[in-house]
Coordinates of C-alpha atoms and ligand atoms in Angstrom, one line a residue:
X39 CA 5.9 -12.7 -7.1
X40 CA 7.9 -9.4 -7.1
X41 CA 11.4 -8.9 -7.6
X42 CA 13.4 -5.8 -7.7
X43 CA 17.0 -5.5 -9.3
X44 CA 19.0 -2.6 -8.7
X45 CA 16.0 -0.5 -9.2
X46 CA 17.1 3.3 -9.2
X47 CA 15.3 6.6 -9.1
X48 CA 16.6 10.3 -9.0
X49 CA 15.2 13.4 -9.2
X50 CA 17.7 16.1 -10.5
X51 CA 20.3 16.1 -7.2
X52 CA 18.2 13.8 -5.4
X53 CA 19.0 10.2 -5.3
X54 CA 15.5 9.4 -3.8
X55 CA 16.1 5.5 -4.7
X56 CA 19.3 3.5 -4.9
X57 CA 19.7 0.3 -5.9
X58 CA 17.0 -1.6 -4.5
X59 CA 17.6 -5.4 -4.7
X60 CA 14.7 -8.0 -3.2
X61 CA 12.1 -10.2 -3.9
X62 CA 8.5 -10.0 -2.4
X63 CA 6.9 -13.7 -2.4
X64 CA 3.4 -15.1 -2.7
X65 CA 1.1 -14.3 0.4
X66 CA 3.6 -12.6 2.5
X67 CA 3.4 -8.9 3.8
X68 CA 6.0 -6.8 3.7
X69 CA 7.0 -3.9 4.9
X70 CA 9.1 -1.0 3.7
X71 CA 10.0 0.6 7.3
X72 CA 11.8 4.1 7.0
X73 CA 11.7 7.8 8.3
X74 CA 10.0 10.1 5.9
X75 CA 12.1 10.7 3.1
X76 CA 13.4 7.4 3.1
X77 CA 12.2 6.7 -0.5
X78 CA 9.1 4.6 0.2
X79 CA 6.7 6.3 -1.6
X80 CA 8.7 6.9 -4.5
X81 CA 9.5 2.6 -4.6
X82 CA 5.8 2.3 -3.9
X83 CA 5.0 4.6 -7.1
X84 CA 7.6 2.8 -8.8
X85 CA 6.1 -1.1 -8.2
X86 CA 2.3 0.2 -8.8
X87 CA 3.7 1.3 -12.8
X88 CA 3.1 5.4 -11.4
X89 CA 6.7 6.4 -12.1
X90 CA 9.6 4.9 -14.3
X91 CA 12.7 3.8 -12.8
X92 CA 16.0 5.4 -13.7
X93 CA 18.1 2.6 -13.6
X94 CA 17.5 -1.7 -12.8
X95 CA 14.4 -3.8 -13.2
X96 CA 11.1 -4.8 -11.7
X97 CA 9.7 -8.1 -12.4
X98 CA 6.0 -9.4 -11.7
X99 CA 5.5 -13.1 -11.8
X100 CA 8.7 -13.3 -13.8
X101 CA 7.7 -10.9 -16.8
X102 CA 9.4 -7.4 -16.9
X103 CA 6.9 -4.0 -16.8
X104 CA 7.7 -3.5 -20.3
X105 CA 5.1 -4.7 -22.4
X106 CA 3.5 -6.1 -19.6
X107 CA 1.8 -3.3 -18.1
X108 CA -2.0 -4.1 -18.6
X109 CA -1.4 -7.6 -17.0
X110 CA 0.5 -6.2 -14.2
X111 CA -2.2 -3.4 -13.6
X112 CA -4.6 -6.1 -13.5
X113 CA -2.5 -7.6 -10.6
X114 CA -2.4 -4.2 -8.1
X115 CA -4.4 -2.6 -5.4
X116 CA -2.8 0.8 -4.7
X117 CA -3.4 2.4 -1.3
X118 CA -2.3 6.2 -1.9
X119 CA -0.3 7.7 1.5
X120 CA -2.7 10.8 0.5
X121 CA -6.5 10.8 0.7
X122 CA -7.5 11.1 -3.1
X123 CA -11.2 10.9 -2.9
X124 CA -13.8 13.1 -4.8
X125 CA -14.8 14.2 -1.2
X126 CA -18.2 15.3 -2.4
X127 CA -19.3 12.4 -4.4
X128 CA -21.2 10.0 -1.4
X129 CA -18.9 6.7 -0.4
X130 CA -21.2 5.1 -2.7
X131 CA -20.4 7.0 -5.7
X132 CA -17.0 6.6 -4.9
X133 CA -16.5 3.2 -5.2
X134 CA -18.9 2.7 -8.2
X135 CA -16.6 5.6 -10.1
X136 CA -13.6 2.7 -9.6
X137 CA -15.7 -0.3 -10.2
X138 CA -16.5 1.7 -13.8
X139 CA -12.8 2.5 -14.3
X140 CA -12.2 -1.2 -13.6
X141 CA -14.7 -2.3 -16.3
X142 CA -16.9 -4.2 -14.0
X143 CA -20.5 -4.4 -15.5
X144 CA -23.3 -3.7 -13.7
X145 CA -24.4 -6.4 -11.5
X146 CA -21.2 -7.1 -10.5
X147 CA -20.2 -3.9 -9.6
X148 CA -23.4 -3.7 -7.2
X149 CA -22.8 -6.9 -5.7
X150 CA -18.7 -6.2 -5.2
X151 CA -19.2 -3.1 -3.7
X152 CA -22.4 -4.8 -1.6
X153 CA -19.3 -6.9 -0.1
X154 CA -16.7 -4.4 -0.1
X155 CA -18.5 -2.5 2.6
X156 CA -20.0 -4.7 4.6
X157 CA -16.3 -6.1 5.2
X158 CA -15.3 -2.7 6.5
X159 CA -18.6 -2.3 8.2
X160 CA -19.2 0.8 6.0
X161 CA -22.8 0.1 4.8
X162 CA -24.5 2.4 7.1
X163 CA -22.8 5.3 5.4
X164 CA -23.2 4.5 2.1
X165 CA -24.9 7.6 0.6
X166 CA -22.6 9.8 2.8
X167 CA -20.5 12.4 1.4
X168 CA -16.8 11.1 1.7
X169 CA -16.3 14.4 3.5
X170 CA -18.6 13.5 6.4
X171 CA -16.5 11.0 7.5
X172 CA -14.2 10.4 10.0
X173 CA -10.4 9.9 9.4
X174 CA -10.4 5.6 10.2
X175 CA -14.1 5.2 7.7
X176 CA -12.5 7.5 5.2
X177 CA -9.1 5.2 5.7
X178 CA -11.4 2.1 5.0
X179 CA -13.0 3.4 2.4
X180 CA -9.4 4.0 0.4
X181 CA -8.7 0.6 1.4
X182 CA -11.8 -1.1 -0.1
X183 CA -11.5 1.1 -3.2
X184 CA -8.4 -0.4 -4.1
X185 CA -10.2 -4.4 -3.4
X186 CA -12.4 -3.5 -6.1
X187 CA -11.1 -5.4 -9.0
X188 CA -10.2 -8.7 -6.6
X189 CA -6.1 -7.6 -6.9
X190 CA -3.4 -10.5 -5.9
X191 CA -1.5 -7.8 -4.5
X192 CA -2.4 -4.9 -1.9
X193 CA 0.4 -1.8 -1.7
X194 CA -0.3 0.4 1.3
X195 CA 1.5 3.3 1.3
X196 CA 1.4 4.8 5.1
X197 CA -2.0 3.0 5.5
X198 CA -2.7 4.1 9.3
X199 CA -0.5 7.5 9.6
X200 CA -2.6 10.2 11.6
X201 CA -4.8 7.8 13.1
X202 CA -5.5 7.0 16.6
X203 CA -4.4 4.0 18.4
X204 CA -7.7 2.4 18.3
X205 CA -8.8 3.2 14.9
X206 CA -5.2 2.1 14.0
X207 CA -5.9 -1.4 15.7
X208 CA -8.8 -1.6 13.7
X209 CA -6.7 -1.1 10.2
X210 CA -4.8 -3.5 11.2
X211 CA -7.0 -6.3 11.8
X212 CA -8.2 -5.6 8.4
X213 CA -4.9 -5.9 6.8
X214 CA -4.4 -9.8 8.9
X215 CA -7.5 -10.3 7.5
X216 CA -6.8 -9.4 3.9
X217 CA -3.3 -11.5 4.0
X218 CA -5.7 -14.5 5.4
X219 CA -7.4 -14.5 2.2
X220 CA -4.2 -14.4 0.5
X221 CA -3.4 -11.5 -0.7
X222 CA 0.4 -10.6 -1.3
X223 CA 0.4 -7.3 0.7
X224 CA 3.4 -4.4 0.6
X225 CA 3.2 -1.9 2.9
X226 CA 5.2 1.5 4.1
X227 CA 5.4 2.4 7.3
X228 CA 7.5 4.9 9.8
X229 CA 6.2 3.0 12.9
X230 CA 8.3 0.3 14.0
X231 CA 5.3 -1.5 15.8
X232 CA 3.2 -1.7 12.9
X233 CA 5.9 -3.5 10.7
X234 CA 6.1 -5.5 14.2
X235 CA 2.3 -6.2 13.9
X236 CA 1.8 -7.2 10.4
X237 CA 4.7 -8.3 8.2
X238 CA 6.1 -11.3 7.4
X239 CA 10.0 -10.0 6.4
X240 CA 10.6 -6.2 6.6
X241 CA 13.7 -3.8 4.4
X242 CA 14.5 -0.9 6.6
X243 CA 14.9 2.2 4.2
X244 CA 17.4 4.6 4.9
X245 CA 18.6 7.5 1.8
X246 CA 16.8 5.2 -0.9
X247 CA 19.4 1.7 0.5
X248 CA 18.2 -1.2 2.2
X249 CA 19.8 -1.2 5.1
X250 CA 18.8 -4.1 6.7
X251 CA 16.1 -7.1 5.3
X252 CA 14.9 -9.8 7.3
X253 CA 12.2 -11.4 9.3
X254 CA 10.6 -9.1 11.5
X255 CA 11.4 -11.1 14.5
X256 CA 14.8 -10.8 13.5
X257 CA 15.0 -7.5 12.8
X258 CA 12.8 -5.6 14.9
X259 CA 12.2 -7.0 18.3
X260 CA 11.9 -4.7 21.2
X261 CA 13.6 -1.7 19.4
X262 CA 12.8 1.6 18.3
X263 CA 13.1 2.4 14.8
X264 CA 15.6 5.2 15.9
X265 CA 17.8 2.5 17.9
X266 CA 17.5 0.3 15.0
X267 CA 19.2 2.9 12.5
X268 CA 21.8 3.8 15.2
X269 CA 22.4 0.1 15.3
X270 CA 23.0 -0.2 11.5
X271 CA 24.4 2.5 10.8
X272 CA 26.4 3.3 13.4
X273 CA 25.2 7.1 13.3
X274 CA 22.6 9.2 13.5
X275 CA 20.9 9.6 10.3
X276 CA 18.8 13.1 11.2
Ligands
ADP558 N1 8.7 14.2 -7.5 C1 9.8 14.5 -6.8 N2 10.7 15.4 -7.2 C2 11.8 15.6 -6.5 N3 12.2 15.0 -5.4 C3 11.3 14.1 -4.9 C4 10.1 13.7 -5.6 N4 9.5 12.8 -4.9 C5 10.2 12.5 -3.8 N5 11.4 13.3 -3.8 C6 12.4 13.2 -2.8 O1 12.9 11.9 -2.8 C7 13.1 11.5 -1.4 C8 12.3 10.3 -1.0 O2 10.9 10.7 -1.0 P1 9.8 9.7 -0.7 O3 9.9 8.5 -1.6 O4 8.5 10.5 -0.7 O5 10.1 9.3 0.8 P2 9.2 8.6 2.0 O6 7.9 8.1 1.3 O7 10.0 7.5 2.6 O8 8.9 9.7 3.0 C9 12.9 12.7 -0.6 O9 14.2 13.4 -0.4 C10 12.0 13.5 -1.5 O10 12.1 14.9 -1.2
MG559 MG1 5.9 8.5 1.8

């Protein structure tokens, strides 16, 4: 569905990316694990068509992003790491903003966003401002946003940092849940127990380089993400 070939970015000194080289199949989750700085984001920004890559090649459903982009758009759900609401438009608003940007007429955009938060049980908040809520709804409510247009595949960028445990649990089962009606789902993390929890096949991130890529049983089982790096790397990686 996705691959990557020895996709590069840099920013002046900063080799933030480099030389990523994997594929990301059909209905599978997976997860870009890493410690902040890592380069997640910036591959995340590079696969959802928000920043060029300096060097090698990403390909969606075998066509290159060059000339390709609408289509690919068309494809993608983006999750941002930061909350990027109009925090005084309601939760309502919010959503029907996106369902316009998307081009979905009228009665479907009522009866999408209708379904969007019942699934996150957001309906009661509806005519909320976003800035009412609490850190998991306003969490949800990103997520749903990006469901809008009925994407094939979800990026989540650091989709349940600052959260508690239980509201984290609850993100979580939302994610199984999206993968259940399958849809191919990438996410970043920093938590080795979420990669743990949800993906399928996991790249650990370290200076831009995969460092390790395999199932997550394989890769992840019982360890820390700090004993993981020591592991691989043979170092500490500060
Ligand atoms: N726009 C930018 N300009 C310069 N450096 C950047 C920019 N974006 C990210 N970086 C640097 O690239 C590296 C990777 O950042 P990022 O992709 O945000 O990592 P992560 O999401 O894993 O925490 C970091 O060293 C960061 O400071
Ligand atoms: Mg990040």
């Amino acid at each position: 569905m996705i691959e990557l070939r020895g996709v590069e970015k840099i920013f002046g000194a900063v080799r933030a990316v480099d030389g990523l080289s994997f594929t990301i199949a059909r209905g599978e989750v997976f997860g870009l694990l890493g410690k902040n700085g890592a380069g997640k984001t910036t591959t995340i920004k590079m696969l959802t068509l928000q920043l060029k890559p300096t060097a090698g090649e990403i390909f969606f459903e075998g066509k290159p992003i060059r000339g390709n982009e609408i289509f690919i758009k068309s494809l993608l759900g983006l999750v941002p790491q930061h909350l990027n609401f109009d925090q005084d438009l309601t939760v309502e608003e919010n959503l029907e903003l996106h369902a316009r940007l998307h081009h979905l007429k009228k009665f479907e955009r009522r009866a999408r966003i209708d379904e969007l938060l019942k699934f996150v049980e957001l309906e009661k908040v509806r005519k909320a401002f976003v800035r009412e809520l609490s850190g998991g709804m306003k969490r949800r409510l990103l997520i749903v946003r990006a469901l809008i247009h009925r994407p094939k595949i979800l990026f989540l960028d650091e989709p349940t940092v600052a959260l508690d445990p239980q509201v984290r649990r609850r993100i979580w089962a939302l994610i199984k849940n999206l993968k259940a009606q399958g849809i191919t789902i990438v996410l970043t993390t920093h938590y080795i127990e979420e990669a743990e929890a949800l993906c399928d096949r996991v790249a650990i991130l370290n200076r831009g380089r995969t460092v390790a890529l395999d199932a997550t049983k394989n890769l992840c089982a019982g360890k820390s993400l700090e004993e993981k790096f020591l592991e691989l790397t043979g170092a500490s990686v500060g």
